[in-house]
């Protein structure tokens, strides 16, 4: 490390005895939080220590400790759940959490608001439902994404979900710490020669690591944002996978006013046949393990390693490690995007229905009973469940004869429906949780975006089919840098607006306006939409228009009366 100091996270990992820390001891104490070292170890177990940001100031004034609770993130490769697993998670959320389930932008389900005293029971019950949270967070390979319907949709005959699961299992941490702490597994005494983490070692990776597999004609997973993005290349008859175009070094997080941090699209590396896939990904992960920064966490994602060393260096290093020669990329990939909303016929003759869940939050409120409705439908019709990369949910294996009844239930419980009240603008919108749970949020997102959409609908822009994504900070958890219109929080009630991405997920947007207040967001966005409406060419979409015209020209068009 050239004499530079390791980050504190590296020291905590090293001293954690392979992710044990002293979590078990601290769990027994009658405190409401963990010390900061254990809180960092807990992330590897899928747990984040949070506090209610809404009550922070008041409690500080009253000299009370923060109102701590925990977010738990499951690991669901390809977003797939059986009906029993979903219902189990639903029940757990009723018992131990803030009564919501939240579908994430990486196809997992999160719980919020678990108090420390319930943490063991919650994790234990999640595992009893055969769902895992191990490695959902932390410096390891995170949830592996894949199109949620490719195995059942008649247009997409390939089962990428099983490949996502295979990759995910391969990269799970091997230490038994998780099972000893949460599932009460007997501690296994290791021989000195036993290798606990053959792949990760005791320092794990320098930072989180993300993998996703896309179909060329369905980039719903945003393949260019992954550390390793795989684009499957299909045989001419479309029934088999010839191999994968491999992309490396995607990532969206950055910090305001720190130009050395930036969002980056993954670079195209080469093509690989299916039999070499895992070995090749392993090679990439190990390069990042061995060369990624351990001295500056802001610079520790693989995107920076690739920019520092160059793509050619990366390719050579991979070839040396794997002894596998990548082939030139298979060309001809034209990216498109599907959100899988509404009814679609499966290739076996059954149906699946994609249901819009605003910002992924499954909850009951007033007459809108999303949680109750989903439970009833899944319980009655035993549908399988799939979480989408756009925070929505898909119910699968529905018989033709049950469609009508399910439609009625969706209406009865107040779900948004494409044919009725789901505007195009809302349909492609996403926001991260931000306040009050996220410790990193600089401003609102999930609590604010719905009202901005309401206002834009009221002003007559509901039919504009474009992607709006909002994040409370530049970490960009709802992937706003890829959106046609991105909104990123910069400080309390101040937001930056970005324009020019596309739904196909092949382009980053650019900064258009800084420091807009929450109450002015809808107004500024409506001025942009008007400018687009008055000036687009042919069937040009909003993001394509902004990209073609350029920021300065948009500004001058807007300022014209
Ligand atoms: Fe994220 C950190 C929520 C997807 C980039 N993210 C966080 C934390 C855990 C805050 C923290 O570290 O204390 C947030 C918890 C909020 C809460 O209360 O739940 C959080 N991220 C989310 C989720 C739930 C947003 C959502 O709306 O669904 C997503 C969970 C995905 C999952 O199931 O695994 C989520 N986060 C993303 C994505 C999008 C993606 O992966 O497709 C990104 C951008 C892509 C990328 O990684 O570059 C993303 N999250 C970050 C970053 C910046 C990382 C970076 O290296 O630049 C952080 C901060 C960090 O890691 O230090 C972060």
XYZ file of C-alpha atoms and ligand atoms in Angstrom:
624
model
C 0.000 0.000 0.000
C 2.981 2.307 -0.614
C 3.222 3.282 3.054
C -0.235 4.881 3.018
C -2.535 4.248 5.952
C -5.212 1.590 5.579
C -8.753 2.830 6.162
C -10.403 2.049 9.496
C -12.772 -0.295 7.661
C -9.794 -2.420 6.573
C -8.574 -2.673 10.164
C -12.053 -3.593 11.406
C -12.368 -6.360 8.819
C -8.913 -7.696 9.663
C -9.677 -7.782 13.378
C -13.179 -9.186 12.999
C -12.196 -12.846 13.076
C -13.912 -13.364 9.767
C -17.029 -11.275 10.353
C -17.698 -12.351 13.941
C -16.587 -9.143 15.655
C -18.173 -9.306 19.060
C -21.658 -9.001 17.645
C -22.866 -11.994 19.642
C -21.813 -10.428 22.969
C -23.240 -7.043 22.083
C -26.532 -8.609 21.063
C -26.993 -9.759 24.646
C -26.517 -6.276 26.083
C -29.591 -4.191 26.842
C -28.486 -1.324 24.619
C -30.322 0.015 21.588
C -27.303 0.101 19.254
C -23.970 -1.544 18.488
C -20.541 0.045 18.725
C -19.310 1.408 15.420
C -16.938 -1.499 14.680
C -19.693 -4.069 15.098
C -22.097 -1.889 13.127
C -19.653 -2.129 10.205
C -19.366 -5.914 10.549
C -23.166 -6.191 10.666
C -23.349 -4.874 7.103
C -21.794 -8.107 5.847
C -24.717 -9.888 7.539
C -27.193 -7.721 5.616
C -27.909 -5.337 8.508
C -27.550 -1.546 8.688
C -27.695 0.364 11.926
C -29.809 3.478 11.323
C -31.566 6.116 13.370
C -34.712 8.123 12.806
C -33.428 11.322 11.228
C -36.775 13.028 11.851
C -36.328 12.795 15.611
C -32.559 13.386 15.724
C -32.580 17.074 16.515
C -35.350 16.961 19.082
C -33.703 14.059 20.881
C -30.327 15.799 20.828
C -31.922 18.898 22.375
C -33.459 16.714 25.081
C -30.098 14.978 25.505
C -31.624 11.658 24.558
C -29.729 9.084 22.536
C -30.647 8.660 18.876
C -33.731 6.613 18.037
C -31.881 3.587 16.661
C -33.348 0.869 14.491
C -32.012 -1.532 11.870
C -32.542 -2.023 8.175
C -32.255 -5.624 7.014
C -31.605 -6.405 3.354
C -32.267 -9.831 1.898
C -30.236 -11.381 -0.897
C -32.437 -12.563 -3.765
C -30.460 -13.348 -6.929
C -32.628 -12.359 -9.896
C -35.274 -11.163 -7.405
C -37.028 -14.526 -7.124
C -39.235 -15.706 -4.233
C -41.688 -18.574 -3.789
C -45.159 -17.652 -2.471
C -44.267 -19.204 0.896
C -41.096 -17.133 1.141
C -42.940 -13.904 0.316
C -45.692 -14.640 2.820
C -43.070 -15.473 5.440
C -41.367 -12.118 4.860
C -44.731 -10.359 4.988
C -45.468 -11.921 8.367
C -42.025 -11.018 9.713
C -42.563 -7.416 8.646
C -45.830 -7.314 10.600
C -44.156 -8.616 13.730
C -40.824 -6.834 13.885
C -40.552 -3.899 11.495
C -42.220 -0.599 10.614
C -44.837 -2.799 8.866
C -43.500 -2.093 5.380
C -41.542 -4.202 2.921
C -39.430 -2.390 0.380
C -38.354 -3.655 -3.001
C -34.940 -2.303 -3.858
C -33.335 -1.215 -7.103
C -31.251 -4.413 -7.015
C -34.261 -6.739 -6.789
C -34.068 -7.485 -3.087
C -36.511 -6.859 -0.262
C -35.599 -4.680 2.705
C -37.097 -4.356 6.164
C -36.840 -1.086 8.044
C -37.330 -0.183 11.694
C -36.248 -3.385 13.478
C -35.148 -2.638 17.030
C -32.052 -4.282 18.464
C -34.023 -6.481 20.841
C -35.823 -8.050 17.857
C -32.824 -8.379 15.569
C -31.953 -11.979 16.385
C -35.567 -13.169 16.104
C -36.006 -11.342 12.799
C -32.839 -12.728 11.199
C -33.591 -16.176 12.564
C -37.090 -16.168 11.111
C -35.916 -14.811 7.764
C -33.556 -17.782 7.550
C -36.304 -20.201 8.585
C -38.151 -18.957 5.499
C -35.131 -20.031 3.491
C -34.217 -16.487 2.631
C -30.726 -15.212 3.291
C -29.304 -11.801 4.060
C -25.633 -12.838 4.054
C -23.528 -10.530 1.925
C -26.515 -8.378 0.934
C -24.341 -5.490 2.137
C -20.631 -5.154 2.971
C -17.423 -5.392 0.942
C -18.400 -8.501 -1.001
C -20.328 -9.417 -4.132
C -23.831 -7.983 -3.635
C -27.145 -9.259 -4.944
C -26.659 -10.512 -8.494
C -29.267 -9.029 -10.811
C -30.954 -10.547 -13.837
C -34.096 -9.876 -15.818
C -36.890 -11.184 -13.566
C -38.948 -12.848 -16.307
C -36.498 -14.064 -18.914
C -37.172 -17.738 -18.119
C -40.968 -17.479 -18.410
C -41.643 -14.747 -20.930
C -42.305 -16.066 -24.410
C -39.898 -13.487 -25.877
C -37.099 -14.354 -23.484
C -36.473 -18.071 -23.382
C -33.274 -18.004 -21.343
C -33.130 -18.608 -17.607
C -30.657 -16.000 -16.418
C -32.041 -16.332 -12.878
C -30.276 -19.669 -12.355
C -27.026 -18.172 -13.612
C -27.462 -15.206 -11.264
C -27.980 -17.667 -8.389
C -24.939 -19.701 -9.375
C -22.754 -16.584 -9.452
C -24.244 -15.348 -6.173
C -23.628 -18.654 -4.380
C -20.071 -18.822 -5.664
C -19.219 -15.455 -4.174
C -20.936 -15.823 -0.782
C -18.604 -15.364 2.182
C -17.562 -18.805 3.480
C -17.077 -17.956 7.166
C -19.829 -19.452 9.324
C -20.060 -16.272 11.446
C -23.515 -15.445 10.088
C -24.960 -18.850 10.878
C -23.360 -18.983 14.317
C -24.822 -15.617 15.284
C -28.269 -15.669 13.698
C -29.130 -19.325 13.161
C -27.505 -20.620 16.346
C -25.227 -22.988 14.486
C -22.614 -24.658 16.693
C -19.269 -22.909 16.450
C -16.867 -24.967 14.374
C -13.346 -24.986 15.783
C -10.939 -24.516 12.929
C -7.578 -26.044 12.468
C -4.810 -23.498 11.921
C -4.470 -24.695 8.361
C -8.145 -24.293 7.481
C -8.653 -21.535 4.983
C -11.748 -19.662 6.109
C -12.187 -17.373 3.118
C -10.357 -18.891 0.155
C -11.593 -16.213 -2.177
C -11.924 -13.037 -0.173
C -9.229 -13.491 2.491
C -9.521 -11.681 5.797
C -9.718 -8.212 4.245
C -12.617 -9.103 1.928
C -12.954 -6.726 -1.026
C -11.937 -3.060 -0.878
C -15.566 -2.072 -1.428
C -18.996 -3.366 -2.489
C -19.003 -5.272 -5.786
C -21.998 -5.515 -8.134
C -22.783 -8.008 -10.871
C -25.772 -8.118 -13.222
C -26.766 -10.110 -16.304
C -28.824 -8.534 -19.066
C -30.517 -9.695 -22.194
C -29.532 -7.480 -25.101
C -33.157 -6.645 -25.851
C -34.013 -6.055 -22.197
C -31.606 -3.962 -20.223
C -33.939 -3.658 -17.230
C -30.980 -4.282 -14.899
C -28.997 -1.236 -16.095
C -26.029 -3.364 -17.135
C -23.648 -0.424 -17.646
C -23.888 0.505 -13.944
C -22.490 -2.803 -12.663
C -18.900 -3.540 -11.606
C -19.295 -6.564 -13.869
C -22.103 -6.379 -16.400
C -22.825 -9.428 -18.522
C -24.779 -9.121 -21.727
C -25.922 -12.524 -22.880
C -25.352 -13.261 -26.534
C -27.981 -15.645 -27.866
C -27.759 -18.271 -30.586
C -29.422 -17.470 -33.907
C -32.610 -19.336 -32.959
C -32.632 -17.369 -29.670
C -32.882 -20.537 -27.590
C -29.359 -20.861 -26.265
C -26.618 -18.659 -24.837
C -23.478 -18.509 -26.971
C -21.728 -16.547 -24.276
C -21.510 -13.123 -22.702
C -20.139 -9.753 -23.606
C -18.374 -8.656 -20.442
C -18.473 -5.045 -19.272
C -16.410 -3.826 -16.321
C -16.123 -0.799 -14.082
C -19.616 0.645 -13.929
C -20.695 2.600 -10.856
C -22.772 5.689 -10.135
C -21.851 6.993 -6.690
C -20.013 10.271 -6.380
C -19.620 13.144 -3.938
C -20.724 16.722 -4.668
C -17.805 19.037 -5.441
C -15.256 16.223 -5.500
C -14.468 15.815 -9.196
C -12.154 12.907 -8.450
C -15.361 10.926 -7.773
C -17.758 10.374 -10.662
C -20.403 8.103 -12.138
C -18.974 5.823 -14.816
C -20.449 3.510 -17.407
C -18.914 0.051 -17.573
C -16.339 -0.464 -20.358
C -16.619 -3.279 -22.845
C -13.951 -5.894 -22.146
C -14.581 -8.885 -24.406
C -16.645 -11.987 -25.047
C -16.530 -15.244 -23.112
C -18.207 -18.638 -23.564
C -20.518 -19.884 -20.782
C -18.080 -22.542 -19.516
C -15.496 -19.853 -18.650
C -17.930 -17.411 -17.083
C -17.422 -18.021 -13.361
C -13.653 -18.348 -13.710
C -13.532 -15.055 -15.597
C -15.692 -13.224 -13.053
C -13.545 -14.683 -10.292
C -10.453 -13.316 -12.046
C -12.025 -9.859 -12.204
C -13.076 -9.946 -8.549
C -9.562 -11.004 -7.534
C -7.951 -8.171 -9.491
C -10.169 -5.744 -7.602
C -9.390 -7.569 -4.331
C -5.640 -7.263 -4.899
C -5.378 -3.841 -6.557
C -8.460 -1.873 -5.444
C -7.662 0.982 -3.061
C -7.513 0.023 0.622
C -6.422 3.487 1.689
C -9.238 5.655 0.343
C -12.785 4.237 0.371
C -13.970 7.005 -1.939
C -11.545 5.652 -4.521
C -12.044 1.975 -3.811
C -14.622 0.935 -6.424
C -13.286 -0.980 -9.417
C -14.214 1.867 -11.789
C -11.346 3.923 -10.373
C -8.884 1.033 -10.592
C -9.702 0.644 -14.275
C -9.287 4.361 -14.936
C -6.040 4.470 -12.937
C -4.431 1.458 -14.598
C -6.144 1.396 -17.995
C -8.376 -1.178 -19.637
C -5.464 -2.848 -21.481
C -3.629 -3.431 -18.207
C -6.834 -4.880 -16.776
C -7.261 -7.247 -19.725
C -3.634 -8.439 -19.506
C -3.893 -8.985 -15.759
C -7.089 -10.990 -16.246
C -5.470 -13.159 -18.917
C -2.468 -13.850 -16.660
C -4.719 -14.856 -13.765
C -7.301 -16.931 -15.586
C -5.259 -18.226 -18.548
C -8.435 -17.565 -20.505
C -8.276 -15.390 -23.577
C -11.280 -13.160 -24.039
C -12.635 -12.987 -27.565
C -13.630 -9.756 -29.291
C -17.080 -8.509 -28.280
C -19.975 -9.871 -30.286
C -21.412 -6.850 -31.968
C -24.935 -6.024 -32.982
C -26.363 -5.524 -29.486
C -29.126 -2.952 -29.534
C -30.297 -2.197 -26.021
C -33.951 -1.775 -25.174
C -35.834 -1.677 -21.893
C -38.923 -3.417 -20.483
C -40.446 -2.761 -17.089
C -42.652 -5.890 -17.303
C -45.674 -3.993 -15.958
C -49.196 -5.310 -16.685
C -50.314 -8.713 -18.041
C -48.047 -10.868 -20.196
C -48.434 -14.401 -21.433
C -45.825 -16.885 -20.249
C -44.333 -19.370 -22.665
C -46.153 -22.213 -20.814
C -49.540 -20.574 -21.475
C -49.963 -19.137 -17.966
C -49.780 -15.398 -17.285
C -47.653 -13.051 -15.242
C -48.631 -9.604 -14.055
C -46.179 -6.794 -13.359
C -47.525 -4.530 -10.625
C -46.298 -0.973 -10.152
C -45.230 -0.331 -6.565
C -44.436 3.326 -6.045
C -40.763 3.581 -5.038
C -40.872 -0.083 -4.057
C -42.682 0.549 -0.759
C -45.224 -2.155 0.071
C -47.507 -0.802 2.779
C -51.098 -0.121 3.777
C -52.365 3.408 4.247
C -55.964 4.622 4.320
C -57.844 3.029 1.408
C -54.654 1.971 -0.358
C -53.938 -1.528 0.902
C -50.979 -2.663 -1.205
C -49.596 -4.978 1.463
C -52.913 -6.597 2.325
C -53.792 -6.925 -1.357
C -50.514 -8.597 -2.335
C -50.788 -10.990 0.576
C -54.320 -11.996 -0.352
C -53.490 -12.527 -4.031
C -50.288 -14.480 -3.342
C -51.963 -16.585 -0.633
C -55.043 -17.362 -2.717
C -53.433 -17.993 -6.085
C -50.027 -19.286 -4.886
C -48.242 -17.076 -7.395
C -44.469 -16.921 -7.456
C -43.036 -13.494 -6.765
C -40.292 -11.605 -8.544
C -38.804 -8.264 -7.583
C -37.805 -6.066 -10.517
C -34.785 -3.760 -10.818
C -37.271 -0.886 -11.028
C -38.723 -1.500 -7.573
C -41.856 -3.226 -8.874
C -43.250 -6.701 -8.261
C -44.251 -9.449 -10.654
C -46.634 -12.285 -9.810
C -46.160 -15.321 -12.035
C -47.803 -18.622 -12.999
C -51.335 -17.235 -13.057
C -53.991 -19.295 -14.803
C -56.049 -17.625 -17.514
C -59.174 -18.360 -15.463
C -57.833 -16.383 -12.454
C -56.882 -13.218 -14.322
C -60.212 -11.461 -13.913
C -60.418 -12.075 -10.220
C -56.869 -10.865 -9.685
C -57.657 -7.731 -11.682
C -60.621 -7.116 -9.396
C -58.475 -7.538 -6.301
C -55.836 -5.157 -7.664
C -58.555 -2.560 -8.182
C -60.203 -3.269 -4.845
C -57.002 -2.699 -2.876
C -56.074 0.496 -4.726
C -53.084 -0.553 -6.831
C -52.032 1.728 -9.678
C -53.255 0.193 -12.968
C -51.864 0.977 -16.420
C -55.272 1.075 -18.006
C -56.702 3.338 -15.287
C -54.621 5.608 -13.119
C -50.927 4.822 -13.672
C -49.496 7.692 -15.708
C -46.456 7.089 -17.909
C -44.559 9.636 -15.878
C -45.150 7.799 -12.604
C -44.612 4.380 -14.162
C -40.935 5.021 -14.963
C -40.162 6.945 -11.771
C -37.966 5.692 -8.938
C -36.713 7.159 -5.673
C -34.369 5.836 -2.993
C -35.559 5.682 0.674
C -33.490 8.736 1.766
C -35.017 10.399 4.876
C -35.798 9.385 7.557
C -33.904 6.057 7.569
C -30.819 6.584 5.420
C -27.830 7.923 7.320
C -26.317 9.353 4.131
C -29.326 11.253 2.753
C -28.727 14.973 2.218
C -32.336 15.605 1.202
C -35.658 13.856 0.591
C -36.437 11.372 -2.183
C -39.095 8.648 -1.600
C -41.244 10.979 0.525
C -41.114 13.795 -2.049
C -41.116 12.301 -5.530
C -44.791 11.190 -5.483
C -45.957 14.750 -4.851
C -43.722 16.105 -7.629
C -45.292 13.548 -9.982
C -48.774 14.544 -8.723
C -48.035 18.154 -9.528
C -46.631 17.355 -12.978
C -49.690 15.211 -13.709
C -51.907 18.087 -12.635
C -50.022 20.361 -15.037
C -50.720 17.912 -17.876
C -47.435 16.012 -18.236
C -48.644 12.613 -17.031
C -48.537 11.057 -20.500
C -44.868 11.868 -21.005
C -43.194 8.434 -20.954
C -39.791 9.221 -19.546
C -37.649 8.101 -16.667
C -37.486 10.347 -13.607
C -35.254 9.100 -10.823
C -34.603 10.863 -7.543
C -31.960 10.182 -4.880
C -31.404 11.971 -1.601
C -27.648 12.162 -2.215
C -25.139 11.573 -5.014
C -24.591 7.946 -4.009
C -27.356 7.511 -6.578
C -29.140 4.447 -5.195
C -32.117 4.909 -7.542
C -29.635 5.262 -10.440
C -30.535 8.899 -11.310
C -27.382 9.453 -13.425
C -28.901 7.090 -16.023
C -32.326 8.756 -16.047
C -33.746 11.008 -18.698
C -34.342 13.374 -15.793
C -32.343 12.807 -12.613
C -32.848 14.655 -9.326
C -30.124 14.412 -6.690
C -30.238 15.949 -3.224
C -27.367 18.275 -2.363
C -28.387 19.649 1.053
C -31.559 20.062 3.094
C -34.277 20.953 0.553
C -31.814 21.693 -2.259
C -31.620 19.498 -5.355
C -29.644 19.303 -8.594
C -31.448 18.443 -11.837
C -29.708 16.368 -14.523
C -31.005 15.624 -18.019
C -30.114 13.511 -21.041
C -29.968 9.841 -19.982
C -32.145 7.223 -21.638
C -34.420 4.347 -20.634
C -32.221 1.912 -22.554
C -29.526 2.633 -19.967
C -26.612 3.374 -22.278
C -25.871 7.001 -21.415
C -25.124 9.214 -18.413
C -27.068 12.448 -18.045
C -25.552 15.887 -17.420
C -26.028 18.580 -14.795
C -28.669 21.095 -15.872
C -29.489 23.123 -12.758
C -28.131 23.306 -9.202
C -29.708 24.048 -5.853
C -33.413 23.955 -6.768
C -35.689 23.957 -3.721
C -38.197 21.126 -3.283
C -41.161 23.367 -3.930
C -39.670 24.625 -7.229
C -38.778 21.218 -8.633
C -42.094 20.628 -10.429
C -41.966 24.137 -11.919
C -38.401 23.772 -13.237
C -39.197 20.329 -14.629
C -42.349 21.586 -16.331
C -40.293 24.332 -18.040
C -37.956 21.626 -19.342
C -40.887 19.558 -20.582
C -42.377 22.574 -22.365
C -39.088 23.264 -24.085
C -38.961 19.633 -25.194
C -42.538 19.719 -26.451
C -41.820 22.810 -28.510
C -38.567 21.608 -30.026
C -38.243 17.817 -30.341
C -37.776 16.158 -33.708
C -39.770 13.183 -34.998
C -40.286 10.592 -32.283
C -37.377 11.868 -30.212
C -37.702 11.110 -26.515
C -37.090 13.678 -23.780
C -33.659 12.288 -22.828
C -32.559 12.037 -26.466
C -33.710 15.592 -27.093
C -31.729 16.940 -24.124
C -28.688 14.941 -25.181
C -28.862 16.211 -28.772
C -29.526 19.852 -27.959
C -27.048 20.162 -25.083
C -27.365 21.858 -21.717
C -26.445 25.390 -22.786
C -28.896 25.340 -25.693
C -31.669 24.006 -23.482
C -31.032 26.883 -21.099
C -31.231 29.460 -23.858
C -34.374 27.872 -25.323
C -35.986 27.976 -21.874
C -35.104 31.606 -21.287
C -36.872 32.622 -24.528
C -40.374 33.866 -23.730
Fe -27.314 2.263 -2.166
C -25.434 3.223 0.467
C -30.037 2.122 -0.245
C -28.861 0.559 -4.599
C -24.938 3.322 -4.384
N -27.654 2.565 -0.196
C -26.734 2.930 0.734
C -27.355 2.876 2.140
C -27.131 1.511 2.685
C -26.882 3.973 3.105
C -25.741 3.638 4.028
O -24.671 3.177 3.572
O -25.904 3.859 5.218
C -28.844 3.116 1.777
C -29.866 2.584 2.773
C -31.137 3.406 2.738
C -32.275 2.796 3.458
O -32.738 3.400 4.458
O -32.755 1.760 3.048
C -28.876 2.554 0.377
N -29.064 1.380 -2.320
C -30.110 1.509 -1.463
C -31.377 0.914 -2.029
C -32.282 0.313 -0.976
C -32.109 2.025 -2.820
C -33.452 1.702 -3.373
O -34.155 2.671 -3.644
O -33.818 0.564 -3.591
C -30.754 -0.071 -3.034
C -30.467 -1.410 -2.433
C -29.933 -2.366 -3.467
C -29.798 -3.782 -2.997
O -30.808 -4.445 -2.803
O -28.656 -4.249 -2.881
C -29.454 0.638 -3.366
N -26.937 1.932 -4.129
C -27.767 1.291 -4.994
C -27.359 1.536 -6.345
C -28.086 1.047 -7.594
C -27.638 -0.317 -8.024
O -26.771 -0.931 -7.407
O -28.164 -0.783 -9.023
C -26.235 2.347 -6.290
C -25.487 2.976 -7.487
C -24.610 2.004 -8.187
C -23.274 1.924 -7.540
O -23.087 1.120 -6.640
O -22.386 2.701 -7.937
C -25.968 2.582 -4.886
N -25.466 3.080 -1.986
C -24.683 3.482 -3.029
C -23.503 4.124 -2.487
C -22.336 4.712 -3.310
C -21.345 3.638 -3.581
C -20.132 4.065 -4.311
O -19.137 3.359 -4.207
O -20.112 5.043 -5.023
C -23.651 4.104 -1.094
C -22.666 4.672 -0.055
C -21.607 3.713 0.329
O -21.552 2.563 -0.096
O -20.768 4.141 1.115
C -24.902 3.455 -0.809
